[in-house]
């Protein structure tokens, strides 16, 4: 006899098991996302969660590629990564079918993504992320604004109000102008500085200053106080977007010079949406405009410029947002009727099966219990599982060919 140690029931760190109730609430989130983005004309796409690692190396986030990817070598010696985000996959797909697709495109997807992060409130190692992107639009403010309107609409469709969240917006063009005209950085220094800004709220002020002084001896200045015509022009662009949003009823949008975003591919507006509940302190949405990501692929000639604007939002921070405001609907079991058979007599069982099938024909979802339980126990079971209706079939029902549907 071989003795085996019993297995643990714990799952892998940072991933979740989904019992039917968890699936119900996740589906509610997915369906509300889908309904809203489809109402804005977005079409669903999908892809495998396995990608060749190289697509993340050219232009992504230093933090993600060095510390957060699940990467392995397959049996054929290929380096494979579980997607940490969807944008490089989308860029690859667009580049691959560039000739067949008719632009501009409105694409969305709800993939699961994997990041080797420290699990914490709002962040897991496996999460689902709504991705919404408009492709092949020039750096055009109308689409920048529409994307913000869509984000706002998504949250309103969950019955949130504008005091529940804040949209913070900045621009890489503005930041680049600051690097060039105020700091006079070269490209390398600019990237180092930007990555420092991106982790600013994760490090201490002292560490920030130390790193800052390694890059430049210029005095730190708020962007609004930088007196430069080119910087002012870029700031005006952001302010114009903010004004248009405000005049169409989105009051909770503001310029924030600390929003830089971790990904290297952004080139235009960048934004993040924050939950105003301080317990949910991680960003709810993140996104922006990227102009050269698709050009990385061999099918795209240097002179064709496919631009994109889009965002991602995770199921985990979305769930926290809704839970902390009591905005989730009550759980409803997908089973409409629990049918209890009160006998082990084959005749009664056959009749119960016929009844169940008849009800199924009528579109009802029916679960049969053959355990010969008491009526009270069947009722209790239905209640515990949030099943709305009960039918019991015993000798009497079988003989009279008549039964009653009890609503709980
Ligand atoms: P991101 O800021 O890395 O951007 O992620 C966007 C959103 O995904 C976050 O605001 C958060 O809601 C969710 N998220 C990220 N990491 C986690 C995690 N570990 N657990 C749970 N939720 C998470 C991107 O991924 C860009 N590719 C978005 C984009 C699309 N930009 C343009 N198009």
Tab-separated table of C-alpha atoms and ligand atoms in Angstrom:
chain	number	residue	atom	x	y	z
A	1	UNK	CA	0.000	0.000	0.000
A	2	UNK	CA	1.339	3.384	-1.004
A	3	UNK	CA	0.563	6.291	1.278
A	4	UNK	CA	-0.189	9.555	-0.451
A	5	UNK	CA	-0.299	12.889	1.256
A	6	UNK	CA	-3.760	14.378	0.762
A	7	UNK	CA	-3.868	17.264	-1.702
A	8	UNK	CA	-4.510	20.856	-0.712
A	9	UNK	CA	-7.718	22.479	-1.953
A	10	UNK	CA	-6.078	25.895	-2.261
A	11	UNK	CA	-5.699	27.159	-5.801
A	12	UNK	CA	-2.599	28.675	-7.370
A	13	UNK	CA	-1.637	32.040	-5.870
A	14	UNK	CA	-3.443	35.017	-7.366
A	15	UNK	CA	-6.039	33.117	-9.415
A	16	UNK	CA	-9.660	32.479	-8.574
A	17	UNK	CA	-12.105	29.569	-8.672
A	18	UNK	CA	-15.513	30.503	-9.977
A	19	UNK	CA	-18.463	28.765	-8.333
A	20	UNK	CA	-21.872	29.342	-9.999
A	21	UNK	CA	-22.523	32.471	-7.936
A	22	UNK	CA	-19.141	33.931	-8.923
A	23	UNK	CA	-19.855	33.141	-12.563
A	24	UNK	CA	-23.240	34.836	-12.263
A	25	UNK	CA	-21.705	38.112	-11.060
A	26	UNK	CA	-18.837	37.952	-13.537
A	27	UNK	CA	-21.354	37.354	-16.338
A	28	UNK	CA	-23.354	40.361	-15.170
A	29	UNK	CA	-20.226	42.493	-15.542
A	30	UNK	CA	-19.325	40.995	-18.939
A	31	UNK	CA	-22.863	41.408	-20.253
A	32	UNK	CA	-23.105	45.030	-19.165
A	33	UNK	CA	-19.713	45.723	-20.782
A	34	UNK	CA	-20.776	43.967	-23.988
A	35	UNK	CA	-24.147	45.655	-24.220
A	36	UNK	CA	-22.607	49.091	-23.764
A	37	UNK	CA	-19.706	48.754	-26.201
A	38	UNK	CA	-21.867	47.039	-28.815
A	39	UNK	CA	-24.301	49.952	-28.566
A	40	UNK	CA	-21.360	52.136	-29.705
A	41	UNK	CA	-20.762	49.859	-32.714
A	42	UNK	CA	-17.847	47.766	-31.434
A	43	UNK	CA	-17.452	44.174	-32.699
A	44	UNK	CA	-16.060	41.309	-30.658
A	45	UNK	CA	-12.743	39.598	-31.516
A	46	UNK	CA	-10.661	36.981	-29.705
A	47	UNK	CA	-7.293	35.228	-29.789
A	48	UNK	CA	-5.275	32.590	-27.972
A	49	UNK	CA	-3.770	33.393	-24.598
A	50	UNK	CA	-0.434	32.031	-25.877
A	51	UNK	CA	1.763	34.465	-27.790
A	52	UNK	CA	5.302	34.435	-29.093
A	53	UNK	CA	7.255	36.365	-26.473
A	54	UNK	CA	8.855	38.689	-29.013
A	55	UNK	CA	5.690	40.725	-29.542
A	56	UNK	CA	6.003	42.108	-26.017
A	57	UNK	CA	9.666	42.951	-26.214
A	58	UNK	CA	9.664	45.727	-28.762
A	59	UNK	CA	7.333	48.191	-27.129
A	60	UNK	CA	5.644	47.392	-23.924
A	61	UNK	CA	6.287	48.138	-20.301
A	62	UNK	CA	9.672	47.547	-18.709
A	63	UNK	CA	8.005	46.487	-15.467
A	64	UNK	CA	5.696	44.004	-17.161
A	65	UNK	CA	8.284	42.428	-19.431
A	66	UNK	CA	11.017	42.104	-16.793
A	67	UNK	CA	8.994	41.209	-13.736
A	68	UNK	CA	5.448	40.298	-14.583
A	69	UNK	CA	5.220	37.908	-17.516
A	70	UNK	CA	4.618	34.190	-17.372
A	71	UNK	CA	7.103	33.052	-20.010
A	72	UNK	CA	8.292	29.532	-20.802
A	73	UNK	CA	10.061	27.585	-23.506
A	74	UNK	CA	7.869	25.028	-25.281
A	75	UNK	CA	8.942	21.567	-26.459
A	76	UNK	CA	9.947	23.033	-29.799
A	77	UNK	CA	12.273	25.566	-28.147
A	78	UNK	CA	9.981	28.517	-28.786
A	79	UNK	CA	9.696	31.233	-26.186
A	80	UNK	CA	6.029	31.579	-25.261
A	81	UNK	CA	4.238	34.104	-23.028
A	82	UNK	CA	0.779	34.019	-21.465
A	83	UNK	CA	-0.596	37.387	-22.590
A	84	UNK	CA	-0.223	40.052	-19.887
A	85	UNK	CA	-2.422	42.406	-21.958
A	86	UNK	CA	-4.296	42.327	-25.267
A	87	UNK	CA	-2.993	45.397	-27.137
A	88	UNK	CA	0.078	43.735	-28.761
A	89	UNK	CA	-2.132	40.809	-29.889
A	90	UNK	CA	-4.627	43.238	-31.397
A	91	UNK	CA	-1.808	45.099	-33.174
A	92	UNK	CA	-0.536	41.777	-34.583
A	93	UNK	CA	-4.029	40.788	-35.752
A	94	UNK	CA	-4.622	44.147	-37.422
A	95	UNK	CA	-1.221	44.064	-39.131
A	96	UNK	CA	-1.839	40.492	-40.360
A	97	UNK	CA	-5.127	41.316	-42.120
A	98	UNK	CA	-4.474	44.933	-42.918
A	99	UNK	CA	-5.589	44.540	-46.534
A	100	UNK	CA	-8.849	42.700	-45.832
A	101	UNK	CA	-10.063	44.832	-42.940
A	102	UNK	CA	-11.944	48.023	-43.638
A	103	UNK	CA	-10.914	50.905	-41.464
A	104	UNK	CA	-11.734	52.563	-39.151
A	105	UNK	CA	-12.388	49.519	-36.987
A	106	UNK	CA	-14.135	49.290	-33.665
A	107	UNK	CA	-12.994	46.132	-31.909
A	108	UNK	CA	-13.553	44.801	-28.410
A	109	UNK	CA	-12.667	41.651	-26.506
A	110	UNK	CA	-12.843	40.259	-22.970
A	111	UNK	CA	-9.692	38.112	-22.667
A	112	UNK	CA	-8.154	36.651	-19.546
A	113	UNK	CA	-4.654	38.062	-18.950
A	114	UNK	CA	-1.815	36.908	-16.729
A	115	UNK	CA	0.598	39.062	-14.758
A	116	UNK	CA	3.001	37.906	-12.093
A	117	UNK	CA	1.943	40.678	-9.717
A	118	UNK	CA	1.695	40.772	-5.964
A	119	UNK	CA	-1.972	39.815	-5.404
A	120	UNK	CA	-3.723	42.690	-3.621
A	121	UNK	CA	-7.070	44.476	-3.596
A	122	UNK	CA	-7.951	45.126	-7.247
A	123	UNK	CA	-5.045	43.115	-8.670
A	124	UNK	CA	-4.783	39.380	-9.350
A	125	UNK	CA	-2.436	37.167	-11.372
A	126	UNK	CA	-5.217	36.074	-13.679
A	127	UNK	CA	-7.889	38.611	-14.505
A	128	UNK	CA	-10.351	39.312	-17.294
A	129	UNK	CA	-10.007	42.611	-19.067
A	130	UNK	CA	-12.424	44.396	-21.369
A	131	UNK	CA	-10.390	45.853	-24.239
A	132	UNK	CA	-11.966	48.460	-26.474
A	133	UNK	CA	-10.064	50.006	-29.377
A	134	UNK	CA	-10.708	52.169	-32.432
A	135	UNK	CA	-8.106	51.547	-35.141
A	136	UNK	CA	-6.776	53.650	-37.959
A	137	UNK	CA	-7.920	57.006	-36.833
A	138	UNK	CA	-5.497	59.862	-37.185
A	139	UNK	CA	-4.639	61.720	-34.022
A	140	UNK	CA	-8.124	63.072	-34.009
A	141	UNK	CA	-9.778	64.630	-30.995
A	142	UNK	CA	-13.267	63.472	-31.934
A	143	UNK	CA	-12.335	59.843	-31.326
A	144	UNK	CA	-10.353	60.725	-28.194
A	145	UNK	CA	-13.511	62.327	-26.858
A	146	UNK	CA	-15.772	59.478	-27.945
A	147	UNK	CA	-13.632	56.949	-26.077
A	148	UNK	CA	-13.997	59.015	-22.899
A	149	UNK	CA	-17.755	59.260	-23.432
A	150	UNK	CA	-17.889	55.480	-23.793
A	151	UNK	CA	-15.975	54.954	-20.537
A	152	UNK	CA	-18.399	57.263	-18.793
A	153	UNK	CA	-21.384	55.418	-20.305
A	154	UNK	CA	-20.052	52.024	-19.164
A	155	UNK	CA	-20.002	53.165	-15.551
A	156	UNK	CA	-23.398	54.868	-15.804
A	157	UNK	CA	-24.883	51.634	-17.197
A	158	UNK	CA	-23.812	49.935	-13.969
A	159	UNK	CA	-25.944	52.594	-12.209
A	160	UNK	CA	-22.910	54.500	-10.923
A	161	UNK	CA	-23.052	58.284	-10.744
A	162	UNK	CA	-20.383	60.793	-11.700
A	163	UNK	CA	-19.408	61.345	-8.065
A	164	UNK	CA	-18.300	57.693	-7.872
A	165	UNK	CA	-15.281	58.029	-10.186
A	166	UNK	CA	-12.762	60.488	-11.656
A	167	UNK	CA	-11.317	60.460	-15.161
A	168	UNK	CA	-7.712	61.705	-15.158
A	169	UNK	CA	-6.210	62.655	-18.469
A	170	UNK	CA	-2.774	63.638	-19.733
A	171	UNK	CA	-0.936	63.399	-23.027
A	172	UNK	CA	2.319	61.840	-24.162
A	173	UNK	CA	2.684	64.589	-26.782
A	174	UNK	CA	2.491	67.118	-23.970
A	175	UNK	CA	4.992	65.155	-21.871
A	176	UNK	CA	7.339	64.818	-24.839
A	177	UNK	CA	7.142	68.532	-25.415
A	178	UNK	CA	8.050	69.117	-21.757
A	179	UNK	CA	11.000	66.707	-21.999
A	180	UNK	CA	12.232	68.376	-25.151
A	181	UNK	CA	11.587	72.031	-24.466
A	182	UNK	CA	11.949	72.330	-20.713
A	183	UNK	CA	14.284	69.509	-19.654
A	184	UNK	CA	16.077	69.259	-23.022
A	185	UNK	CA	16.338	65.472	-22.656
A	186	UNK	CA	17.561	63.088	-25.323
A	187	UNK	CA	15.317	60.117	-26.109
A	188	UNK	CA	16.961	57.862	-23.566
A	189	UNK	CA	16.796	60.365	-20.727
A	190	UNK	CA	13.172	61.075	-21.582
A	191	UNK	CA	12.287	57.372	-21.305
A	192	UNK	CA	14.120	57.001	-17.986
A	193	UNK	CA	12.360	60.091	-16.647
A	194	UNK	CA	8.966	58.883	-17.829
A	195	UNK	CA	9.429	55.507	-16.186
A	196	UNK	CA	10.356	57.318	-12.990
A	197	UNK	CA	7.174	59.407	-13.194
A	198	UNK	CA	5.133	56.256	-13.772
A	199	UNK	CA	6.292	54.679	-10.523
A	200	UNK	CA	6.159	57.932	-8.600
A	201	UNK	CA	3.226	56.976	-6.390
A	202	UNK	CA	4.796	53.607	-5.590
A	203	UNK	CA	8.077	55.017	-4.186
A	204	UNK	CA	8.913	57.497	-1.409
A	205	UNK	CA	9.453	61.198	-2.069
A	206	UNK	CA	13.112	60.770	-1.060
A	207	UNK	CA	13.672	57.959	-3.536
A	208	UNK	CA	11.934	59.988	-6.183
A	209	UNK	CA	14.188	63.000	-5.576
A	210	UNK	CA	17.301	60.826	-5.580
A	211	UNK	CA	16.404	59.261	-8.921
A	212	UNK	CA	15.279	62.607	-10.292
A	213	UNK	CA	18.597	64.228	-9.507
A	214	UNK	CA	20.419	61.436	-11.297
A	215	UNK	CA	18.604	62.354	-14.494
A	216	UNK	CA	18.534	66.147	-14.405
A	217	UNK	CA	19.612	69.177	-12.374
A	218	UNK	CA	16.684	71.263	-13.615
A	219	UNK	CA	14.211	72.347	-10.978
A	220	UNK	CA	11.008	70.226	-10.907
A	221	UNK	CA	8.114	72.282	-12.166
A	222	UNK	CA	4.395	71.627	-12.604
A	223	UNK	CA	3.506	71.526	-16.295
A	224	UNK	CA	1.052	74.415	-15.907
A	225	UNK	CA	3.963	76.585	-14.750
A	226	UNK	CA	6.254	75.845	-17.664
A	227	UNK	CA	6.450	78.874	-19.865
A	228	UNK	CA	6.918	77.516	-23.349
A	229	UNK	CA	4.763	78.087	-26.431
A	230	UNK	CA	4.929	74.479	-27.619
A	231	UNK	CA	4.118	73.090	-24.189
A	232	UNK	CA	1.212	75.526	-23.886
A	233	UNK	CA	-0.161	74.404	-27.253
A	234	UNK	CA	-0.238	70.764	-26.131
A	235	UNK	CA	-1.808	71.694	-22.824
A	236	UNK	CA	-4.497	73.587	-24.738
A	237	UNK	CA	-5.326	70.388	-26.653
A	238	UNK	CA	-5.955	68.495	-23.422
A	239	UNK	CA	-7.961	71.376	-21.998
A	240	UNK	CA	-10.087	71.457	-25.120
A	241	UNK	CA	-10.905	67.750	-24.733
A	242	UNK	CA	-11.777	68.341	-21.096
A	243	UNK	CA	-14.021	71.282	-22.016
A	244	UNK	CA	-15.935	69.310	-24.666
A	245	UNK	CA	-16.446	66.427	-22.213
A	246	UNK	CA	-17.656	68.814	-19.524
A	247	UNK	CA	-20.099	70.500	-21.844
A	248	UNK	CA	-21.575	67.108	-22.711
A	249	UNK	CA	-22.238	66.365	-19.069
A	250	UNK	CA	-19.029	64.607	-17.970
A	251	UNK	CA	-18.102	66.796	-15.020
A	252	UNK	CA	-15.684	64.397	-13.327
A	253	UNK	CA	-12.764	64.731	-15.749
A	254	UNK	CA	-9.502	66.510	-14.952
A	255	UNK	CA	-5.973	67.080	-16.212
A	256	UNK	CA	-3.397	65.171	-14.165
A	257	UNK	CA	0.278	65.504	-15.052
A	258	UNK	CA	1.122	62.386	-13.045
A	259	UNK	CA	-0.782	60.068	-15.383
A	260	UNK	CA	1.975	58.811	-17.679
A	261	UNK	CA	1.016	55.096	-18.112
A	262	UNK	CA	3.523	52.269	-17.978
A	263	UNK	CA	3.445	51.179	-21.629
A	264	UNK	CA	6.000	52.530	-24.069
A	265	UNK	CA	3.618	52.371	-27.025
A	266	UNK	CA	1.414	55.324	-26.091
A	267	UNK	CA	1.994	58.465	-28.147
A	268	UNK	CA	-1.020	60.749	-27.599
A	269	UNK	CA	-3.674	61.166	-24.927
A	270	UNK	CA	-3.351	58.845	-21.937
A	271	UNK	CA	-5.924	58.451	-19.203
A	272	UNK	CA	-6.861	56.475	-16.141
A	273	UNK	CA	-10.149	56.275	-14.289
A	274	UNK	CA	-10.130	56.117	-10.504
A	275	UNK	CA	-12.725	54.858	-8.093
A	276	UNK	CA	-13.458	57.697	-5.649
A	277	UNK	CA	-13.747	55.149	-2.851
A	278	UNK	CA	-10.246	55.316	-1.281
A	279	UNK	CA	-10.392	51.597	-0.394
A	280	UNK	CA	-10.269	50.788	-4.108
A	281	UNK	CA	-7.114	52.733	-4.772
A	282	UNK	CA	-5.881	51.014	-7.936
A	283	UNK	CA	-6.850	52.375	-11.369
A	284	UNK	CA	-10.164	51.111	-12.714
A	285	UNK	CA	-9.521	51.864	-16.409
A	286	UNK	CA	-6.318	52.675	-18.256
A	287	UNK	CA	-5.729	53.579	-21.881
A	288	UNK	CA	-4.615	55.987	-24.511
A	289	UNK	CA	-3.574	56.586	-28.102
A	290	UNK	CA	-0.824	54.572	-29.752
A	291	UNK	CA	0.440	55.421	-33.224
A	292	UNK	CA	3.361	53.161	-34.064
A	293	UNK	CA	2.557	49.820	-32.486
A	294	UNK	CA	1.092	48.262	-35.610
A	295	UNK	CA	4.081	49.433	-37.708
A	296	UNK	CA	6.265	46.985	-35.798
A	297	UNK	CA	4.928	44.145	-37.929
A	298	UNK	CA	6.464	43.175	-41.259
A	299	UNK	CA	3.241	43.511	-43.250
A	300	UNK	CA	3.067	47.222	-42.575
A	301	UNK	CA	5.089	49.573	-44.788
A	302	UNK	CA	6.785	52.532	-43.151
A	303	UNK	CA	4.545	55.023	-44.892
A	304	UNK	CA	1.255	53.532	-43.652
A	305	UNK	CA	0.381	54.849	-40.292
A	306	UNK	CA	-2.253	52.890	-38.376
A	307	UNK	CA	-3.166	54.677	-35.216
A	308	UNK	CA	-5.276	53.378	-32.390
A	309	UNK	CA	-7.027	54.625	-29.286
A	310	UNK	CA	-8.425	52.377	-26.628
A	311	UNK	CA	-8.558	51.232	-23.054
A	312	UNK	CA	-8.687	48.253	-20.768
A	313	UNK	CA	-10.683	47.628	-17.602
A	314	UNK	CA	-10.315	44.651	-15.297
A	315	UNK	CA	-13.061	42.493	-13.789
A	316	UNK	CA	-11.423	42.648	-10.336
A	317	UNK	CA	-11.443	46.444	-9.792
A	318	UNK	CA	-14.863	46.573	-11.510
A	319	UNK	CA	-16.229	44.047	-9.003
A	320	UNK	CA	-14.760	46.028	-6.070
A	321	UNK	CA	-16.293	49.211	-7.460
A	322	UNK	CA	-19.768	47.628	-7.672
A	323	UNK	CA	-19.584	45.669	-4.418
A	324	UNK	CA	-18.531	48.636	-2.335
A	325	UNK	CA	-21.568	50.572	-3.608
A	326	UNK	CA	-24.048	47.718	-3.477
A	327	UNK	CA	-24.595	47.954	-7.224
A	328	UNK	CA	-24.652	44.221	-7.973
A	329	UNK	CA	-28.019	42.623	-8.845
A	330	UNK	CA	-29.410	39.844	-6.623
A	331	UNK	CA	-28.231	36.341	-7.570
A	332	UNK	CA	-30.704	34.400	-9.685
A	333	UNK	CA	-30.178	30.706	-10.387
A	334	UNK	CA	-30.382	29.833	-14.082
A	335	UNK	CA	-32.541	26.850	-13.062
A	336	UNK	CA	-36.196	27.951	-13.080
A	337	UNK	CA	-37.771	24.910	-11.469
A	338	UNK	CA	-36.638	22.308	-8.948
A	339	UNK	CA	-38.706	19.167	-9.503
A	340	UNK	CA	-38.731	16.731	-6.592
A	341	UNK	CA	-39.804	13.113	-7.188
A	342	UNK	CA	-41.516	11.799	-4.031
A	343	UNK	CA	-41.184	8.125	-4.879
A	344	UNK	CA	-38.783	5.509	-6.176
A	345	UNK	CA	-41.560	3.814	-8.155
A	346	UNK	CA	-40.522	3.673	-11.838
A	347	UNK	CA	-43.988	4.774	-12.990
A	348	UNK	CA	-43.757	7.962	-10.943
A	349	UNK	CA	-40.215	8.602	-12.107
A	350	UNK	CA	-41.252	8.191	-15.749
A	351	UNK	CA	-44.094	10.648	-15.262
A	352	UNK	CA	-41.755	13.143	-13.545
A	353	UNK	CA	-39.317	12.846	-16.463
A	354	UNK	CA	-42.155	13.503	-18.929
A	355	UNK	CA	-43.234	16.573	-16.966
A	356	UNK	CA	-39.637	17.881	-16.855
A	357	UNK	CA	-39.200	17.376	-20.600
A	358	UNK	CA	-42.505	19.084	-21.335
A	359	UNK	CA	-41.442	22.089	-19.235
A	360	UNK	CA	-38.034	22.137	-20.956
A	361	UNK	CA	-39.818	22.184	-24.316
A	362	UNK	CA	-41.567	25.323	-23.072
A	363	UNK	CA	-38.164	26.934	-22.427
A	364	UNK	CA	-37.926	26.341	-18.666
A	365	UNK	CA	-34.725	25.097	-17.035
A	366	UNK	CA	-35.631	22.137	-14.826
A	367	UNK	CA	-33.497	20.260	-12.312
A	368	UNK	CA	-34.842	16.907	-11.037
A	369	UNK	CA	-34.170	15.587	-7.562
A	370	UNK	CA	-34.614	11.765	-7.414
A	371	UNK	CA	-33.699	11.456	-3.718
A	372	UNK	CA	-37.267	10.811	-2.494
A	373	UNK	CA	-37.103	13.772	-0.148
A	374	UNK	CA	-39.887	15.380	1.864
A	375	UNK	CA	-41.710	18.367	0.334
A	376	UNK	CA	-40.275	20.668	3.031
A	377	UNK	CA	-36.746	19.572	2.222
A	378	UNK	CA	-37.241	20.222	-1.479
A	379	UNK	CA	-38.534	23.714	-0.641
A	380	UNK	CA	-35.526	24.369	1.581
A	381	UNK	CA	-33.155	23.166	-1.093
A	382	UNK	CA	-34.736	25.465	-3.704
A	383	UNK	CA	-34.512	28.391	-1.328
A	384	UNK	CA	-30.879	27.730	-0.483
A	385	UNK	CA	-29.976	27.620	-4.163
A	386	UNK	CA	-32.131	30.632	-5.098
A	387	UNK	CA	-34.369	28.573	-7.403
A	388	UNK	CA	-37.675	30.365	-7.789
A	389	UNK	CA	-40.149	27.513	-8.414
A	390	UNK	CA	-40.804	24.052	-7.039
A	391	UNK	CA	-42.804	21.128	-8.445
A	392	UNK	CA	-43.313	17.909	-6.484
A	393	UNK	CA	-44.435	14.707	-8.163
A	394	UNK	CA	-45.628	11.748	-6.094
A	395	UNK	CA	-48.117	8.883	-6.501
A	396	UNK	CA	-51.077	11.263	-6.433
A	397	UNK	CA	-49.749	13.582	-9.161
A	398	UNK	CA	-48.795	10.538	-11.245
A	399	UNK	CA	-52.282	9.061	-11.001
A	400	UNK	CA	-54.194	12.300	-11.622
A	401	UNK	CA	-51.671	13.502	-14.239
A	402	UNK	CA	-51.854	16.882	-12.571
A	403	UNK	CA	-49.278	18.908	-10.664
A	404	UNK	CA	-48.838	22.309	-9.128
A	405	UNK	CA	-46.020	24.857	-9.596
A	406	UNK	CA	-45.205	26.511	-6.271
A	407	UNK	CA	-43.557	29.896	-6.480
A	408	UNK	CA	-41.180	30.730	-3.634
B	1	LIG	P1	-3.372	48.569	-17.973
B	1	LIG	O1	-3.406	49.903	-17.333
B	1	LIG	O2	-2.201	47.715	-17.715
B	1	LIG	O3	-3.551	48.819	-19.537
B	1	LIG	O4	-4.670	47.755	-17.570
B	1	LIG	C1	-5.953	48.322	-17.742
B	1	LIG	C2	-6.863	47.886	-16.625
B	1	LIG	O5	-6.831	46.467	-16.500
B	1	LIG	C3	-6.485	48.388	-15.248
B	1	LIG	O6	-6.930	49.696	-15.047
B	1	LIG	C4	-7.219	47.376	-14.378
B	1	LIG	O7	-8.604	47.646	-14.367
B	1	LIG	C5	-7.024	46.100	-15.149
B	1	LIG	N1	-5.871	45.352	-14.627
B	1	LIG	C6	-4.564	45.482	-14.932
B	1	LIG	N2	-3.813	44.634	-14.232
B	1	LIG	C7	-4.669	43.917	-13.458
B	1	LIG	C8	-4.521	42.848	-12.499
B	1	LIG	N3	-3.339	42.336	-12.213
B	1	LIG	N4	-5.636	42.383	-11.911
B	1	LIG	C9	-6.841	42.881	-12.202
B	1	LIG	N5	-7.060	43.874	-13.083
B	1	LIG	C10	-5.983	44.383	-13.702
B	1	LIG	C11	-3.516	47.848	-20.503
B	1	LIG	O8	-3.475	46.663	-20.270
B	1	LIG	C12	-3.631	48.376	-21.927
B	1	LIG	N6	-3.307	47.285	-22.841
B	1	LIG	C13	-5.014	48.930	-22.165
B	1	LIG	C14	-5.233	49.470	-23.554
B	1	LIG	C15	-6.093	48.971	-24.492
B	1	LIG	N7	-4.649	50.540	-24.070
B	1	LIG	C16	-5.092	50.718	-25.304
B	1	LIG	N8	-5.955	49.778	-25.588
